[in-house]
Backbone as JSON, one array per atom type, in Angstrom:
{
  "sequence": "MCRSCAPADHHCCTITRVRFDPPDQRVASVSADRTIKLWDLQAKRTTINHSNVVSSCCFNGNGHFLCTASWDKTLKLWDLQGGQFRSRGGTALQRGHEGSVSCCVLSADGDLLVSGSYDRTVALWDPSSLRRTLVLRGHSDWVTDVSLSADRKLVLFSGCHDDALAVSLQCEECGRPFPVSRLLTSDLLTRCVFCRLKAPPTFRLPPSLSPCPSPLIGGERSDA",
  "N": [[32.58, -102.3, -30.26], [31.02, -102.49, -27.1], [32.32, -104.01, -24.18], [31.92, -106.32, -21.44], [32.34, -104.78, -18.32], [35.25, -104.95, -16.41], [37.34, -104.37, -13.86], [34.15, -103.35, -12.36], [34.08, -100.6, -12.1], [35.39, -99.48, -14.21], [35.58, -98.02, -17.54], [33.59, -99.25, -20.28], [34.08, -99.07, -22.95], [36.04, -97.5, -25.56], [38.02, -94.88, -24.28], [37.56, -91.54, -24.76], [38.41, -88.98, -24.03], [40.39, -87.39, -21.5], [40.59, -85.36, -18.64], [42.18, -83.25, -16.26], [40.92, -81.45, -13.43], [41.39, -77.94, -12.69], [42.36, -77.53, -9.93], [43.64, -79.94, -9.66], [42.49, -82.06, -8.26], [40.63, -83.81, -9.12], [39.85, -86.09, -11.8], [38.37, -86.17, -14.93], [36.91, -88.51, -17.05], [35.8, -89.5, -20.25], [33.78, -91.51, -22.42], [33.2, -93.87, -25.13], [31.26, -95.51, -24.22], [29.14, -94.04, -23.39], [29.3, -92.79, -20.93], [30.39, -90.61, -18.25], [33.03, -90.33, -16.04], [34.09, -89.36, -12.82], [37.04, -89.05, -11.09], [38.49, -88.89, -7.98], [40.89, -87.84, -5.39], [40.41, -89.51, -3.29], [39.64, -91.77, -4.47], [36.98, -91.96, -5.11], [34.2, -92.54, -7.24], [32.14, -91.39, -9.81], [29.47, -91.87, -11.96], [28.06, -90.5, -14.8], [25.74, -89.81, -17.43], [25.32, -89.69, -21.06], [23.21, -90.03, -23.97], [24.53, -91.15, -26.04], [27.77, -91.76, -27.57], [30.26, -90.2, -25.61], [32.21, -87.59, -26.41], [34.01, -85.58, -25.66], [35.37, -83.46, -23.02], [35.6, -80.79, -20.58], [36.92, -78.56, -18.08], [36.1, -75.55, -16.21], [38.01, -72.65, -15.05], [38.28, -72.85, -12.19], [37.45, -75.37, -11.65], [34.83, -75.83, -10.88], [32.83, -76.28, -12.68], [31.93, -78.63, -15.15], [31.99, -79.46, -18.55], [30.5, -81.5, -20.99], [30.64, -83.15, -24.15], [28.79, -84.72, -26.75], [27.92, -87.41, -29.03], [25.22, -87.43, -29.18], [24.36, -85.03, -30.03], [24.29, -83.0, -28.2], [25.45, -80.76, -25.6], [26.45, -80.88, -22.2], [26.26, -79.24, -19.09], [27.76, -79.5, -15.98], [27.33, -78.86, -12.63], [29.61, -79.03, -10.26], [29.85, -78.4, -7.61], [29.19, -79.14, -4.27], [28.12, -81.63, -4.8], [25.57, -82.01, -5.9], [25.09, -82.64, -8.51], [25.03, -85.36, -8.76], [22.5, -86.24, -8.16], [20.79, -84.52, -9.55], [21.81, -84.38, -12.1], [23.24, -83.32, -15.29], [22.88, -80.17, -17.07], [21.39, -79.85, -20.13], [22.52, -78.43, -23.16], [20.83, -77.76, -25.78], [19.65, -77.78, -29.23], [21.73, -76.65, -30.59], [23.68, -77.77, -32.28], [23.52, -79.51, -35.4], [24.66, -81.88, -35.89], [26.72, -84.56, -34.53], [28.46, -83.64, -31.55], [31.78, -82.85, -31.32], [33.86, -81.69, -29.81], [34.81, -79.47, -27.11], [35.32, -76.45, -25.19], [35.81, -74.57, -22.25], [35.94, -71.2, -21.09], [38.27, -69.74, -18.73], [36.94, -68.28, -16.73], [34.46, -69.33, -16.95], [32.44, -68.11, -18.39], [32.16, -68.32, -21.09], [31.59, -70.67, -23.61], [32.82, -72.85, -26.05], [32.15, -74.86, -28.84], [32.64, -77.6, -31.11], [31.58, -79.35, -34.09], [30.34, -82.24, -35.96], [28.74, -81.18, -37.86], [30.11, -79.28, -39.19], [30.42, -76.8, -38.06], [31.26, -74.23, -35.65], [30.22, -73.39, -32.44], [29.33, -70.76, -30.23], [28.62, -70.22, -26.83], [26.6, -68.94, -24.13], [27.07, -69.81, -21.0], [25.65, -69.1, -18.66], [23.04, -68.45, -19.4], [22.48, -70.61, -20.89], [22.29, -70.47, -23.62], [22.88, -70.45, -27.14], [25.04, -68.2, -28.68], [26.34, -67.52, -31.03], [27.19, -68.73, -34.29], [29.86, -70.1, -36.05], [30.98, -70.54, -39.29], [32.66, -72.24, -42.01], [34.32, -74.4, -42.47], [34.78, -77.24, -44.61], [34.4, -79.75, -43.81], [33.96, -81.94, -40.92], [34.44, -80.52, -37.65], [37.2, -80.93, -35.62], [38.54, -80.08, -33.31], [38.72, -77.47, -30.84], [40.01, -74.38, -29.59], [40.7, -71.93, -27.11], [41.98, -68.75, -26.46], [43.7, -67.33, -23.59], [42.9, -64.71, -23.05], [40.51, -64.66, -24.31], [40.19, -63.54, -26.79], [40.91, -64.84, -29.04], [39.96, -67.5, -31.04], [40.61, -70.72, -32.0], [40.0, -73.16, -34.43], [39.84, -76.37, -35.94], [39.55, -78.45, -38.84], [39.04, -81.86, -39.94], [39.13, -83.65, -42.39], [39.27, -81.66, -44.3], [41.68, -80.51, -43.97], [42.27, -77.98, -42.94], [43.02, -75.06, -41.03], [41.26, -72.88, -39.14], [40.9, -69.52, -38.09], [39.6, -67.35, -35.67], [38.86, -64.13, -34.5], [38.14, -61.86, -31.77], [36.11, -59.07, -32.04], [37.08, -55.84, -31.12], [35.29, -53.8, -30.8], [32.47, -54.55, -31.07], [32.51, -57.0, -29.87], [31.98, -59.46, -31.02], [33.01, -62.58, -32.52], [35.08, -62.87, -35.47], [36.07, -64.2, -38.63], [39.45, -64.63, -39.8], [41.94, -64.6, -42.36], [44.66, -64.63, -42.22], [47.35, -64.03, -39.9], [48.1, -60.91, -38.91], [49.5, -57.86, -37.67], [47.45, -55.39, -37.41], [44.89, -52.88, -37.97], [42.91, -54.26, -39.19], [42.68, -56.62, -37.87], [41.57, -56.09, -35.45], [39.0, -55.15, -35.48], [35.79, -56.17, -36.65], [34.43, -56.6, -40.0], [31.96, -55.32, -40.21], [31.93, -53.39, -38.16], [34.05, -51.87, -39.07], [32.99, -50.88, -41.44], [30.87, -49.27, -40.61], [32.13, -47.28, -39.27], [33.09, -43.84, -39.21], [34.63, -42.39, -42.11], [38.11, -41.72, -42.31], [40.39, -39.16, -43.11], [43.58, -38.24, -44.19], [45.32, -35.27, -44.16], [47.57, -33.82, -46.52], [51.04, -33.19, -45.75], [51.97, -29.9, -44.62], [53.09, -27.47, -46.95], [56.41, -26.41, -47.27], [58.66, -23.6, -47.67], [60.7, -23.7, -50.57], [63.98, -24.86, -50.26], [66.94, -22.85, -50.46], [69.23, -23.12, -53.17], [72.24, -25.02, -52.85], [75.65, -24.28, -53.11], [78.69, -25.61, -53.61], [78.54, -26.66, -51.09], [77.78, -24.58, -49.46], [75.3, -22.21, -48.47], [73.62, -20.32, -50.89], [73.14, -16.87, -51.47], [72.27, -15.67, -53.67]],
  "CA": [[31.54, -102.88, -29.41], [31.33, -102.44, -25.68], [32.49, -105.3, -23.54], [31.58, -106.31, -20.02], [33.34, -104.04, -17.56], [35.93, -105.69, -15.36], [36.32, -104.28, -12.82], [32.91, -102.67, -12.69], [34.2, -99.14, -12.1], [36.09, -99.04, -15.41], [34.76, -97.82, -18.74], [33.38, -100.46, -21.08], [34.48, -98.83, -24.33], [37.15, -96.58, -25.78], [38.02, -93.6, -23.57], [37.77, -90.54, -25.8], [39.08, -87.78, -23.52], [40.67, -87.35, -20.06], [40.96, -84.01, -18.24], [42.32, -82.85, -14.86], [40.37, -80.16, -13.06], [42.51, -77.05, -12.37], [43.01, -77.79, -8.64], [44.26, -81.27, -9.7], [41.89, -82.93, -7.25], [39.78, -84.79, -9.79], [40.05, -86.35, -13.22], [37.15, -86.57, -15.65], [37.13, -89.34, -18.23], [34.58, -89.72, -21.02], [33.98, -92.75, -23.16], [32.21, -94.3, -26.12], [30.19, -96.27, -23.55], [28.13, -93.04, -23.06], [29.41, -92.39, -19.53], [31.42, -89.71, -17.75], [33.43, -90.74, -14.69], [34.94, -88.44, -12.07], [37.94, -89.78, -10.2], [39.12, -87.94, -7.08], [42.04, -88.36, -4.67], [39.96, -90.56, -2.38], [39.22, -92.89, -5.31], [35.54, -92.02, -5.28], [33.89, -92.52, -8.65], [30.77, -91.02, -10.12], [29.14, -92.1, -13.36], [26.96, -89.7, -15.34], [25.54, -90.37, -18.76], [24.66, -89.16, -22.24], [22.49, -91.09, -24.68], [25.39, -91.67, -27.1], [29.19, -91.64, -27.26], [30.72, -88.93, -25.04], [33.4, -87.37, -27.22], [34.96, -84.61, -25.11], [35.0, -82.83, -21.75], [36.49, -79.71, -20.17], [36.6, -77.85, -16.84], [36.41, -74.13, -16.17], [39.26, -72.36, -14.38], [38.35, -73.28, -10.79], [36.99, -76.74, -11.53], [33.47, -75.93, -10.36], [31.92, -76.71, -13.74], [32.41, -79.56, -16.17], [31.15, -79.53, -19.75], [30.71, -82.72, -21.77], [30.1, -83.12, -25.51], [28.37, -86.08, -27.1], [27.36, -87.71, -30.35], [23.76, -87.24, -29.16], [24.16, -83.66, -30.53], [24.11, -82.07, -27.08], [26.46, -80.51, -24.59], [25.88, -80.82, -20.86], [27.01, -78.54, -18.05], [27.62, -80.15, -14.68], [27.75, -78.06, -11.49], [30.26, -80.01, -9.39], [29.91, -77.94, -6.23], [28.22, -79.7, -3.33], [27.7, -82.98, -5.15], [24.18, -82.1, -6.31], [24.99, -83.18, -9.86], [24.78, -86.8, -8.7], [21.06, -86.48, -8.14], [20.08, -83.7, -10.53], [22.36, -84.56, -13.43], [23.72, -82.14, -15.98], [21.92, -79.35, -17.81], [21.68, -80.01, -21.54], [22.47, -77.3, -24.09], [20.31, -78.37, -27.0], [19.36, -76.92, -30.38], [22.93, -75.92, -30.94], [24.33, -78.41, -33.42], [22.71, -80.46, -36.15], [25.41, -83.13, -35.93], [27.4, -84.95, -33.29], [29.39, -82.65, -31.01], [33.07, -83.53, -31.25], [34.82, -81.07, -28.92], [34.31, -78.31, -26.36], [36.27, -75.8, -24.3], [35.26, -73.52, -21.41], [36.88, -70.17, -20.67], [38.68, -69.9, -17.33], [35.92, -67.73, -15.84], [33.21, -70.06, -17.15], [31.42, -67.27, -19.02], [32.12, -68.6, -22.52], [31.77, -72.07, -24.01], [32.98, -73.02, -27.5], [32.0, -76.27, -29.2], [32.77, -77.95, -32.53], [30.64, -80.43, -34.41], [30.38, -82.9, -37.26], [27.95, -80.4, -38.81], [31.07, -78.36, -39.8], [30.3, -75.48, -37.45], [31.7, -73.95, -34.28], [29.18, -72.62, -31.75], [29.68, -70.05, -29.0], [27.51, -70.31, -25.89], [26.6, -68.25, -22.84], [26.68, -70.85, -20.03], [24.71, -68.64, -17.64], [21.68, -68.51, -19.94], [22.38, -71.87, -21.63], [21.88, -70.12, -24.97], [23.9, -70.28, -28.17], [25.11, -66.79, -29.05], [26.9, -67.3, -32.36], [27.65, -69.91, -35.04], [30.93, -69.81, -36.99], [31.03, -71.5, -40.39], [33.81, -72.05, -42.87], [34.96, -75.66, -42.81], [34.08, -78.1, -45.56], [34.23, -81.06, -43.17], [33.64, -81.82, -39.51], [35.4, -79.83, -36.79], [37.77, -81.93, -34.71], [39.02, -79.54, -32.04], [38.62, -76.03, -30.66], [40.88, -73.85, -28.54], [40.36, -70.56, -26.74], [43.11, -68.09, -25.81], [43.43, -66.95, -22.21], [42.18, -63.44, -23.01], [39.24, -64.9, -25.0], [40.12, -62.77, -28.02], [41.29, -65.68, -30.16], [39.4, -68.84, -31.07], [41.16, -71.54, -33.07], [39.29, -74.41, -34.63], [40.4, -77.06, -37.09], [38.77, -79.54, -39.41], [39.8, -83.09, -40.14], [39.39, -84.05, -43.76], [39.55, -80.53, -45.18], [43.08, -80.13, -43.72], [42.32, -76.52, -42.79], [43.0, -74.46, -39.69], [40.54, -71.61, -39.2], [41.18, -68.62, -36.98], [38.57, -66.34, -35.44], [39.24, -63.14, -33.5], [37.04, -61.12, -31.16], [36.09, -57.65, -32.4], [37.25, -54.98, -29.94], [34.19, -52.84, -30.71], [31.17, -55.17, -30.8], [32.71, -58.19, -29.06], [31.66, -60.7, -31.72], [34.13, -63.15, -33.27], [35.04, -62.79, -36.92], [37.15, -65.01, -39.2], [40.55, -63.97, -40.5], [42.65, -65.56, -43.21], [46.07, -64.69, -41.83], [47.64, -63.26, -38.7], [48.9, -59.71, -39.12], [49.23, -56.83, -36.68], [46.88, -54.23, -38.08], [43.52, -52.56, -37.56], [42.02, -55.25, -39.78], [42.55, -57.74, -36.96], [41.01, -55.66, -34.18], [37.58, -54.88, -35.66], [35.15, -56.93, -37.71], [34.15, -55.81, -41.2], [30.76, -54.5, -39.99], [32.32, -52.22, -37.38], [34.89, -51.03, -39.91], [32.16, -50.22, -42.45], [30.02, -48.23, -40.02], [32.97, -46.23, -38.7], [33.24, -42.7, -40.13], [35.91, -42.42, -42.83], [39.15, -40.8, -41.86], [41.24, -38.68, -44.19], [44.81, -37.6, -43.74], [45.72, -34.14, -44.98], [49.0, -33.86, -46.87], [51.86, -32.3, -44.9], [52.01, -28.51, -45.09], [54.2, -27.18, -47.84], [57.4, -25.49, -46.74], [59.38, -22.92, -48.76], [61.78, -24.46, -51.17], [65.29, -24.42, -49.75], [67.82, -22.2, -51.43], [70.22, -24.07, -53.69], [73.55, -25.05, -52.21], [76.77, -24.28, -54.04], [79.93, -25.95, -52.92], [78.27, -26.99, -49.7], [77.4, -23.39, -48.73], [74.04, -21.64, -48.91], [73.8, -19.19, -51.79], [72.21, -15.78, -51.25], [71.95, -15.09, -54.96]],
  "C": [[31.98, -102.8, -27.95], [31.43, -103.84, -25.12], [32.06, -105.19, -22.09], [32.7, -105.67, -19.23], [33.93, -104.92, -16.48], [37.22, -104.97, -15.03], [35.18, -103.34, -13.19], [33.06, -101.16, -12.77], [34.95, -98.61, -13.31], [35.1, -98.75, -16.52], [34.68, -99.12, -19.52], [33.87, -100.32, -22.51], [35.66, -97.87, -24.37], [36.97, -95.29, -24.98], [38.42, -92.52, -24.57], [38.49, -89.28, -25.32], [39.26, -87.89, -22.01], [41.14, -85.94, -19.72], [41.1, -83.89, -16.72], [41.53, -81.57, -14.62], [41.53, -79.27, -12.61], [43.13, -77.25, -10.99], [43.73, -79.14, -8.58], [43.76, -82.19, -8.6], [41.03, -84.02, -7.87], [40.2, -84.94, -11.24], [38.71, -86.77, -13.8], [37.56, -87.39, -16.86], [35.8, -89.58, -18.92], [34.85, -90.83, -22.03], [32.89, -92.97, -24.2], [31.1, -95.13, -25.49], [29.09, -95.35, -23.01], [28.23, -92.52, -21.63], [30.53, -91.38, -19.33], [31.75, -90.15, -16.34], [34.34, -89.68, -14.09], [35.75, -89.25, -11.07], [38.63, -88.75, -9.3], [40.23, -88.62, -6.28], [41.68, -89.46, -3.7], [39.41, -91.76, -3.14], [37.71, -93.05, -5.37], [35.22, -91.86, -6.76], [32.42, -92.21, -8.85], [30.54, -91.21, -11.6], [27.92, -91.27, -13.74], [26.9, -89.95, -16.83], [25.01, -89.39, -19.79], [23.94, -90.33, -22.9], [23.29, -91.64, -25.86], [26.83, -91.47, -26.67], [29.51, -90.25, -26.71], [32.1, -88.66, -25.63], [34.44, -86.46, -26.57], [34.45, -84.08, -23.77], [36.0, -81.73, -21.43], [35.99, -79.1, -18.87], [36.76, -76.35, -17.06], [37.62, -73.91, -15.27], [39.37, -72.85, -12.95], [37.83, -74.69, -10.57], [35.59, -76.91, -11.0], [32.49, -76.46, -11.4], [32.64, -77.62, -14.72], [31.45, -79.52, -17.34], [31.5, -80.81, -20.5], [30.02, -82.58, -23.12], [29.83, -84.55, -25.96], [27.9, -86.18, -28.54], [25.83, -87.63, -30.34], [23.37, -85.81, -29.52], [23.97, -82.63, -29.42], [25.42, -81.85, -26.34], [25.75, -80.47, -23.24], [26.84, -80.09, -19.93], [26.71, -79.18, -16.71], [28.17, -79.22, -13.6], [28.3, -79.02, -10.43], [30.34, -79.57, -7.94], [28.81, -78.6, -5.39], [27.7, -81.08, -3.67], [26.27, -83.12, -5.62], [24.02, -82.68, -7.71], [24.72, -84.68, -9.86], [23.29, -87.11, -8.75], [20.32, -85.72, -9.23], [20.58, -83.91, -11.95], [22.82, -83.25, -14.03], [22.6, -81.41, -16.7], [22.3, -79.39, -19.28], [21.55, -78.7, -22.3], [22.08, -77.87, -25.44], [20.08, -77.31, -28.08], [20.57, -76.08, -30.77], [23.61, -76.45, -32.18], [23.37, -79.38, -34.09], [23.39, -81.81, -36.27], [26.03, -83.43, -34.59], [28.38, -83.88, -32.86], [30.71, -83.36, -30.73], [34.01, -82.97, -30.2], [34.21, -79.87, -28.22], [35.44, -77.74, -25.52], [35.55, -74.68, -23.56], [36.33, -72.48, -21.12], [37.17, -70.34, -19.18], [37.62, -69.38, -16.37], [34.57, -68.41, -16.01], [32.12, -69.28, -17.84], [31.29, -67.52, -20.52], [32.41, -70.07, -22.77], [31.84, -72.11, -25.53], [32.91, -74.51, -27.8], [32.15, -76.44, -30.71], [31.99, -79.21, -32.83], [30.93, -81.05, -35.77], [29.54, -82.16, -38.29], [28.77, -79.28, -39.44], [31.02, -76.95, -39.22], [30.97, -75.45, -36.08], [30.65, -73.05, -33.64], [29.76, -71.98, -30.5], [28.44, -69.97, -28.12], [27.72, -69.39, -24.7], [26.15, -69.26, -21.79], [25.65, -70.38, -19.01], [23.27, -68.71, -18.11], [21.42, -69.79, -20.72], [21.96, -71.63, -23.08], [23.09, -70.03, -25.9], [23.88, -68.83, -28.64], [25.61, -66.56, -30.47], [27.31, -68.64, -32.97], [28.7, -69.45, -36.05], [30.99, -70.92, -38.02], [32.28, -71.25, -41.22], [34.53, -73.33, -43.24], [34.11, -76.44, -43.8], [33.91, -79.51, -45.02], [34.11, -80.84, -41.67], [34.8, -81.23, -38.7], [35.89, -80.8, -35.73], [38.19, -81.37, -33.37], [38.84, -78.03, -32.03], [39.54, -75.61, -29.53], [40.56, -72.38, -28.34], [41.54, -69.93, -26.03], [42.71, -67.6, -24.42], [42.65, -65.65, -22.11], [40.86, -63.49, -23.76], [39.1, -64.1, -26.29], [40.41, -63.63, -29.25], [40.69, -67.06, -30.01], [40.02, -69.57, -32.25], [40.31, -72.79, -33.21], [39.75, -75.05, -35.92], [39.48, -78.16, -37.55], [39.65, -80.74, -39.67], [40.13, -83.3, -41.61], [39.64, -82.88, -44.69], [40.94, -79.96, -44.95], [43.25, -78.63, -43.52], [42.31, -76.14, -41.32], [42.35, -73.09, -39.82], [40.8, -70.81, -37.94], [40.06, -67.59, -36.88], [39.02, -65.44, -34.3], [38.01, -62.44, -32.95], [37.17, -59.64, -31.49], [36.18, -56.8, -31.13], [36.08, -54.02, -29.75], [32.87, -53.49, -30.33], [31.29, -56.45, -29.98], [32.43, -59.5, -29.76], [32.89, -61.25, -32.45], [33.95, -62.94, -34.77], [36.24, -63.54, -37.48], [38.22, -64.15, -39.85], [41.31, -65.03, -41.28], [44.12, -65.66, -42.88], [46.28, -63.78, -40.62], [48.59, -62.12, -39.02], [48.56, -58.71, -38.02], [48.75, -55.59, -37.4], [45.48, -54.0, -37.56], [42.54, -53.59, -38.1], [41.79, -56.42, -38.84], [42.05, -57.31, -35.59], [39.51, -55.4, -34.27], [37.03, -55.71, -36.8], [34.78, -56.01, -38.87], [32.95, -54.89, -41.0], [31.1, -53.24, -39.2], [33.22, -51.29, -38.2], [34.05, -50.25, -40.92], [31.33, -49.09, -41.86], [30.83, -47.1, -39.4], [33.09, -45.08, -39.69], [34.59, -42.75, -40.82], [36.87, -41.39, -42.28], [40.04, -40.43, -43.04], [42.46, -38.01, -43.58], [45.17, -36.48, -44.71], [47.2, -34.25, -45.32], [49.78, -32.93, -45.97], [51.92, -30.91, -45.5], [53.26, -28.27, -45.92], [55.14, -26.18, -47.19], [58.13, -24.82, -47.89], [60.51, -23.77, -49.29], [63.12, -23.97, -50.63], [66.1, -23.76, -50.86], [68.84, -23.19, -51.93], [71.55, -23.93, -52.98], [74.63, -25.1, -53.28], [78.03, -24.55, -53.24], [79.72, -26.2, -51.46], [77.88, -25.8, -48.88], [76.12, -22.83, -49.31], [74.31, -20.4, -49.77], [72.75, -18.14, -51.5], [71.79, -15.14, -52.56], [70.5, -15.33, -55.32]]
}
């Protein structure tokens, strides 16, 4: 249960996630009280809201954008440049998850957003168009966290009660993620099954036959 805030600029409920922006000039905190607060070096504070518990937040590489995830089944993108988000608010990414959104991560360039949900799925988004581009399934319970490698070729996501860690790689040919069961260095981990199936088959010819060597007798070649 939320309690009366004292002092007024503090959160009223459990703080679920805290993140520094990359320039280390601001800190974003999100809470079960449905609010997001930005704290900067001058101690200025800004409160922005969801309609339910705010479960996670993340910045892009330069700190210009903040993404927040909520139990209201939405993600919101906040453009922090120029302070316009105070009046306009965030842009909601809806119709992405059927359950509460538990976690999110933005790529450094801000061109890819990954989110996990209680609906047991991981969603990939294009922040520029605010559209979901792909849904990854495979967990038998809700997804608790997601992580994205620096080169954006590896997405890790884990579930809670199913005790499983799922790994997804980006296909070098079509660019879409695909799940893998183990990490090995092979062609199987560079292309998805669809790209492998449509690729023309390759055959290796046996090495050319060479004349049989003459038998050796006593370590010397025989001319017989």
